[in-house]
Amino acid sequence: MKKILGLLFGLSLLTGRSLLAQPVQLGVTAGMTVMQGDYPSYRLKDSFRILANPGFGLFIRRPIGSNAGVKASAYFSSFEGDDSLDPDLNGTRVPSRFKYPFIEIQISGDFSPFHFNLARRQVDFFVLAGAGAVKTTINNTDISDDCPIFNLVIPAGAGMRIHLSEQLQASLHAETNLSFSDCLDGYHGLTNVKDMYTSLKLAISYGIVPEAGKSNGRNIGCPRF
């Protein structure tokens, strides 16, 4: 846990300003992830079935004004696919099914084009985009230069954020991550279509407002909760 928090802190410093001198939000995330790759992850014909895997994560977000923010996050979930979901693919590959965990590290920016009130609480509609990397753990699969374990991704999505109190916020958003490779499922297909995955994430965050120290800005006081 300390390594993950340290990693998030280090990623956040890439925004160019120290978090210790700015208001920040610390949060946790829970979600579901569906893979879209060479292996099918859902069935719509005859019967409905979807291989959505639960996930969780941590993040640090720094608001920029009232309409934007920058976030560094780590998210843990699993990719899963099963050829039996598509009758044309069933029995054509060995293995015909896979499921393995992944770690997603992401830096993203969000922008709220409009706000509205719900039960006297402000709700923000926001869009997001950024850059990230996915570390996969694949067993019994040959990994070549075309199928790296470490993959770059581009996330994009939209969602809603509600201000429960001055410090407490909750959000729900959907995002799609497009990979730069065809190997998120450990299988390099016959086409050059890039793999991608979609996540639905529910987040809770709490704001921290550090107190400024001396007027010269060299000393920073203890955070005020």
mmCIF file of C-alpha atoms in Angstrom:
data_model
loop_
_atom_site.group_PDB
_atom_site.id
_atom_site.type_symbol
_atom_site.label_atom_id
_atom_site.label_comp_id
_atom_site.label_asym_id
_atom_site.label_seq_id
_atom_site.Cartn_x
_atom_site.Cartn_y
_atom_site.Cartn_z
ATOM 1 C CA MET A 1 0.000 0.000 0.000
ATOM 2 C CA LYS A 2 2.835 2.422 0.832
ATOM 3 C CA LYS A 3 4.431 1.722 -2.554
ATOM 4 C CA ILE A 4 1.189 2.463 -4.383
ATOM 5 C CA LEU A 5 0.644 5.734 -2.482
ATOM 6 C CA GLY A 6 4.244 6.725 -3.146
ATOM 7 C CA LEU A 7 3.812 5.963 -6.843
ATOM 8 C CA LEU A 8 0.652 8.060 -7.060
ATOM 9 C CA PHE A 9 2.406 10.938 -5.304
ATOM 10 C CA GLY A 10 5.315 10.744 -7.729
ATOM 11 C CA LEU A 11 3.021 10.666 -10.768
ATOM 12 C CA SER A 12 1.124 13.673 -9.486
ATOM 13 C CA LEU A 13 4.331 15.703 -9.337
ATOM 14 C CA LEU A 14 4.484 15.396 -13.128
ATOM 15 C CA THR A 15 1.780 18.061 -13.294
ATOM 16 C CA GLY A 16 4.476 20.585 -12.418
ATOM 17 C CA ARG A 17 3.336 21.726 -8.953
ATOM 18 C CA SER A 18 3.862 20.298 -5.505
ATOM 19 C CA LEU A 19 0.777 18.652 -4.018
ATOM 20 C CA LEU A 20 1.850 19.747 -0.569
ATOM 21 C CA ALA A 21 1.134 23.365 -1.411
ATOM 22 C CA GLN A 22 -2.215 22.811 -3.137
ATOM 23 C CA PRO A 23 -5.686 21.497 -2.204
ATOM 24 C CA VAL A 24 -5.919 17.813 -3.065
ATOM 25 C CA GLN A 25 -8.472 15.014 -2.924
ATOM 26 C CA LEU A 26 -7.619 11.482 -1.794
ATOM 27 C CA GLY A 27 -10.000 8.771 -2.901
ATOM 28 C CA VAL A 28 -10.853 5.122 -3.452
ATOM 29 C CA THR A 29 -12.464 3.533 -6.491
ATOM 30 C CA ALA A 30 -14.585 0.431 -7.093
ATOM 31 C CA GLY A 31 -15.643 -0.694 -10.541
ATOM 32 C CA MET A 32 -16.263 -3.309 -13.217
ATOM 33 C CA THR A 33 -14.118 -3.946 -16.315
ATOM 34 C CA VAL A 34 -14.955 -5.597 -19.644
ATOM 35 C CA MET A 35 -12.314 -6.535 -22.209
ATOM 36 C CA GLN A 36 -12.791 -6.000 -25.960
ATOM 37 C CA GLY A 37 -10.172 -7.980 -27.833
ATOM 38 C CA ASP A 38 -9.618 -11.124 -29.874
ATOM 39 C CA TYR A 39 -11.399 -13.262 -27.290
ATOM 40 C CA PRO A 40 -15.123 -12.510 -26.879
ATOM 41 C CA SER A 41 -16.122 -11.085 -23.503
ATOM 42 C CA TYR A 42 -19.904 -10.963 -23.931
ATOM 43 C CA ARG A 43 -22.722 -12.803 -25.709
ATOM 44 C CA LEU A 44 -25.867 -11.116 -27.008
ATOM 45 C CA LYS A 45 -27.362 -13.875 -29.178
ATOM 46 C CA ASP A 46 -29.632 -16.572 -27.693
ATOM 47 C CA SER A 47 -28.709 -15.579 -24.118
ATOM 48 C CA PHE A 48 -27.055 -12.572 -22.536
ATOM 49 C CA ARG A 49 -23.742 -13.043 -20.740
ATOM 50 C CA ILE A 50 -21.003 -10.544 -19.968
ATOM 51 C CA LEU A 51 -17.593 -11.187 -18.377
ATOM 52 C CA ALA A 52 -17.341 -8.045 -16.236
ATOM 53 C CA ASN A 53 -14.696 -8.307 -13.534
ATOM 54 C CA PRO A 54 -14.673 -6.280 -10.303
ATOM 55 C CA GLY A 55 -11.843 -3.848 -9.605
ATOM 56 C CA PHE A 56 -10.622 -1.360 -7.024
ATOM 57 C CA GLY A 57 -8.172 1.499 -6.912
ATOM 58 C CA LEU A 58 -6.692 4.575 -5.245
ATOM 59 C CA PHE A 59 -6.235 8.063 -6.622
ATOM 60 C CA ILE A 60 -5.011 11.585 -5.887
ATOM 61 C CA ARG A 61 -6.796 14.479 -7.608
ATOM 62 C CA ARG A 62 -5.923 18.167 -7.596
ATOM 63 C CA PRO A 63 -8.709 20.554 -8.633
ATOM 64 C CA ILE A 64 -7.834 23.357 -11.044
ATOM 65 C CA GLY A 65 -10.362 26.091 -10.457
ATOM 66 C CA SER A 66 -13.991 24.977 -10.234
ATOM 67 C CA ASN A 67 -14.269 23.260 -13.633
ATOM 68 C CA ALA A 68 -11.183 21.069 -14.032
ATOM 69 C CA GLY A 69 -8.739 18.770 -12.286
ATOM 70 C CA VAL A 70 -5.734 16.487 -12.717
ATOM 71 C CA LYS A 71 -5.751 12.959 -11.301
ATOM 72 C CA ALA A 72 -3.158 10.222 -10.789
ATOM 73 C CA SER A 73 -4.593 6.769 -10.131
ATOM 74 C CA ALA A 74 -3.815 3.082 -9.718
ATOM 75 C CA TYR A 75 -6.518 0.525 -10.529
ATOM 76 C CA PHE A 76 -6.538 -3.269 -10.107
ATOM 77 C CA SER A 77 -8.866 -5.614 -11.994
ATOM 78 C CA SER A 78 -8.886 -8.619 -14.366
ATOM 79 C CA PHE A 79 -9.258 -9.248 -18.080
ATOM 80 C CA GLU A 80 -11.355 -12.231 -19.133
ATOM 81 C CA GLY A 81 -12.453 -13.794 -22.414
ATOM 82 C CA ASP A 82 -14.079 -17.055 -23.488
ATOM 83 C CA ASP A 83 -14.375 -18.455 -27.022
ATOM 84 C CA SER A 84 -17.521 -20.361 -26.002
ATOM 85 C CA LEU A 85 -19.378 -17.018 -26.056
ATOM 86 C CA ASP A 86 -19.063 -17.071 -29.868
ATOM 87 C CA PRO A 87 -20.149 -20.340 -31.586
ATOM 88 C CA ASP A 88 -17.840 -19.618 -34.537
ATOM 89 C CA LEU A 89 -14.799 -19.490 -32.229
ATOM 90 C CA ASN A 90 -15.660 -22.259 -29.778
ATOM 91 C CA GLY A 91 -12.936 -24.927 -29.812
ATOM 92 C CA THR A 92 -10.653 -23.131 -32.287
ATOM 93 C CA ARG A 93 -7.943 -22.041 -29.804
ATOM 94 C CA VAL A 94 -5.959 -23.530 -26.954
ATOM 95 C CA PRO A 95 -6.532 -22.231 -24.372
ATOM 96 C CA SER A 96 -10.075 -21.270 -25.334
ATOM 97 C CA ARG A 97 -10.565 -19.162 -22.191
ATOM 98 C CA PHE A 98 -8.363 -16.817 -20.189
ATOM 99 C CA LYS A 99 -8.569 -14.698 -17.053
ATOM 100 C CA TYR A 100 -5.662 -12.823 -15.518
ATOM 101 C CA PRO A 101 -5.169 -9.730 -13.347
ATOM 102 C CA PHE A 102 -3.839 -6.379 -14.479
ATOM 103 C CA ILE A 103 -2.642 -3.136 -12.900
ATOM 104 C CA GLU A 104 -3.529 0.185 -14.501
ATOM 105 C CA ILE A 105 -1.518 3.349 -13.779
ATOM 106 C CA GLN A 106 -3.099 6.475 -15.184
ATOM 107 C CA ILE A 107 -2.774 10.263 -15.302
ATOM 108 C CA SER A 108 -5.869 12.036 -16.565
ATOM 109 C CA GLY A 109 -7.430 15.461 -16.749
ATOM 110 C CA ASP A 110 -11.131 16.179 -16.359
ATOM 111 C CA PHE A 111 -13.248 19.159 -17.372
ATOM 112 C CA SER A 112 -16.805 20.031 -16.281
ATOM 113 C CA PRO A 113 -18.620 21.971 -19.024
ATOM 114 C CA PHE A 114 -21.738 22.468 -16.881
ATOM 115 C CA HIS A 115 -23.148 21.997 -13.372
ATOM 116 C CA PHE A 116 -26.622 21.607 -11.888
ATOM 117 C CA ASN A 117 -28.176 21.193 -8.445
ATOM 118 C CA LEU A 118 -29.762 17.996 -7.147
ATOM 119 C CA ALA A 119 -31.350 18.004 -3.669
ATOM 120 C CA ARG A 120 -29.412 21.214 -2.905
ATOM 121 C CA ARG A 121 -26.125 19.581 -3.815
ATOM 122 C CA GLN A 122 -23.981 20.555 -6.781
ATOM 123 C CA VAL A 123 -23.570 17.940 -9.497
ATOM 124 C CA ASP A 124 -20.854 18.262 -12.146
ATOM 125 C CA PHE A 125 -20.983 16.595 -15.549
ATOM 126 C CA PHE A 126 -17.402 15.980 -16.663
ATOM 127 C CA VAL A 127 -15.395 14.523 -19.512
ATOM 128 C CA LEU A 128 -11.912 13.057 -19.091
ATOM 129 C CA ALA A 129 -8.890 12.029 -21.130
ATOM 130 C CA GLY A 130 -5.294 11.177 -20.377
ATOM 131 C CA ALA A 131 -2.541 8.606 -20.704
ATOM 132 C CA GLY A 132 -1.807 5.405 -18.861
ATOM 133 C CA ALA A 133 -0.064 2.065 -18.793
ATOM 134 C CA VAL A 134 -1.320 -1.451 -18.083
ATOM 135 C CA LYS A 135 0.848 -4.168 -16.545
ATOM 136 C CA THR A 136 -0.625 -7.586 -17.310
ATOM 137 C CA THR A 137 0.119 -10.945 -15.734
ATOM 138 C CA ILE A 138 -0.224 -13.703 -18.332
ATOM 139 C CA ASN A 139 0.435 -17.371 -17.514
ATOM 140 C CA ASN A 140 1.226 -20.060 -20.098
ATOM 141 C CA THR A 141 1.351 -17.506 -22.916
ATOM 142 C CA ASP A 142 4.344 -16.643 -25.076
ATOM 143 C CA ILE A 143 5.066 -12.914 -24.906
ATOM 144 C CA SER A 144 6.938 -11.506 -27.895
ATOM 145 C CA ASP A 145 7.959 -8.011 -28.940
ATOM 146 C CA ASP A 146 4.520 -7.724 -30.557
ATOM 147 C CA CYS A 147 2.812 -8.777 -27.327
ATOM 148 C CA PRO A 148 4.489 -6.944 -24.421
ATOM 149 C CA ILE A 149 3.349 -7.429 -20.843
ATOM 150 C CA PHE A 150 3.572 -3.644 -20.353
ATOM 151 C CA ASN A 151 1.141 -1.723 -22.602
ATOM 152 C CA LEU A 152 0.410 1.973 -23.098
ATOM 153 C CA VAL A 153 -3.251 3.033 -23.186
ATOM 154 C CA ILE A 154 -5.274 6.191 -23.866
ATOM 155 C CA PRO A 155 -8.323 6.616 -21.595
ATOM 156 C CA ALA A 156 -11.384 8.711 -22.477
ATOM 157 C CA GLY A 157 -14.762 8.918 -20.771
ATOM 158 C CA ALA A 158 -17.493 10.912 -19.076
ATOM 159 C CA GLY A 159 -19.381 10.909 -15.800
ATOM 160 C CA MET A 160 -21.078 12.765 -12.947
ATOM 161 C CA ARG A 161 -19.636 14.082 -9.676
ATOM 162 C CA ILE A 162 -21.795 15.112 -6.694
ATOM 163 C CA HIS A 163 -20.577 17.326 -3.847
ATOM 164 C CA LEU A 164 -21.851 15.630 -0.688
ATOM 165 C CA SER A 165 -20.157 18.203 1.547
ATOM 166 C CA GLU A 166 -17.387 20.776 1.346
ATOM 167 C CA GLN A 167 -14.734 18.044 1.479
ATOM 168 C CA LEU A 168 -16.593 14.855 0.478
ATOM 169 C CA GLN A 169 -17.397 14.016 -3.146
ATOM 170 C CA ALA A 170 -18.743 10.966 -4.991
ATOM 171 C CA SER A 171 -18.520 10.282 -8.717
ATOM 172 C CA LEU A 172 -19.599 7.700 -11.273
ATOM 173 C CA HIS A 173 -18.026 7.553 -14.707
ATOM 174 C CA ALA A 174 -17.455 5.227 -17.651
ATOM 175 C CA GLU A 175 -14.176 5.187 -19.528
ATOM 176 C CA THR A 176 -12.743 3.310 -22.497
ATOM 177 C CA ASN A 177 -9.006 2.612 -22.715
ATOM 178 C CA LEU A 178 -7.522 2.093 -26.181
ATOM 179 C CA SER A 179 -4.290 0.118 -26.247
ATOM 180 C CA PHE A 180 -1.346 0.679 -28.551
ATOM 181 C CA SER A 181 -1.068 -3.100 -29.073
ATOM 182 C CA ASP A 182 -3.222 -6.073 -30.047
ATOM 183 C CA CYS A 183 -2.146 -8.088 -27.041
ATOM 184 C CA LEU A 184 -4.032 -7.077 -23.899
ATOM 185 C CA ASP A 185 -5.548 -10.559 -23.957
ATOM 186 C CA GLY A 186 -2.157 -12.189 -24.604
ATOM 187 C CA TYR A 187 -3.117 -13.108 -28.159
ATOM 188 C CA HIS A 188 -1.897 -11.337 -31.289
ATOM 189 C CA GLY A 189 -4.705 -11.715 -33.816
ATOM 190 C CA LEU A 190 -4.544 -11.858 -37.593
ATOM 191 C CA THR A 191 -5.612 -8.218 -37.882
ATOM 192 C CA ASN A 192 -4.031 -4.996 -36.621
ATOM 193 C CA VAL A 193 -7.111 -3.970 -34.636
ATOM 194 C CA LYS A 194 -5.973 -2.665 -31.248
ATOM 195 C CA ASP A 195 -7.403 -4.149 -28.057
ATOM 196 C CA MET A 196 -9.352 -1.995 -25.645
ATOM 197 C CA TYR A 197 -11.333 -2.299 -22.443
ATOM 198 C CA THR A 198 -14.153 -0.403 -20.769
ATOM 199 C CA SER A 199 -14.555 0.281 -17.050
ATOM 200 C CA LEU A 200 -17.404 1.644 -14.985
ATOM 201 C CA LYS A 201 -15.975 3.270 -11.841
ATOM 202 C CA LEU A 202 -17.580 4.577 -8.658
ATOM 203 C CA ALA A 203 -15.302 6.832 -6.579
ATOM 204 C CA ILE A 204 -15.380 8.491 -3.167
ATOM 205 C CA SER A 205 -12.900 11.249 -2.333
ATOM 206 C CA TYR A 206 -12.093 13.494 0.612
ATOM 207 C CA GLY A 207 -10.476 16.890 0.222
ATOM 208 C CA ILE A 208 -7.405 18.053 2.115
ATOM 209 C CA VAL A 209 -6.554 21.762 2.317
ATOM 210 C CA PRO A 210 -2.952 22.276 3.494
ATOM 211 C CA GLU A 211 -2.214 25.400 5.500
ATOM 212 C CA ALA A 212 0.460 27.674 4.077
ATOM 213 C CA GLY A 213 3.434 28.219 6.344
ATOM 214 C CA LYS A 214 5.569 31.314 6.127
ATOM 215 C CA SER A 215 4.782 33.987 3.565
ATOM 216 C CA ASN A 216 7.896 33.104 1.570
ATOM 217 C CA GLY A 217 6.386 29.668 0.875
ATOM 218 C CA ARG A 218 9.397 27.705 2.060
ATOM 219 C CA ASN A 219 7.701 26.032 4.995
ATOM 220 C CA ILE A 220 4.432 24.170 4.651
ATOM 221 C CA GLY A 221 2.293 23.552 7.692
ATOM 222 C CA CYS A 222 0.471 20.355 8.592
ATOM 223 C CA PRO A 223 -2.580 19.512 6.439
ATOM 224 C CA ARG A 224 -5.942 20.618 7.818
ATOM 225 C CA PHE A 225 -8.718 18.001 7.547
#
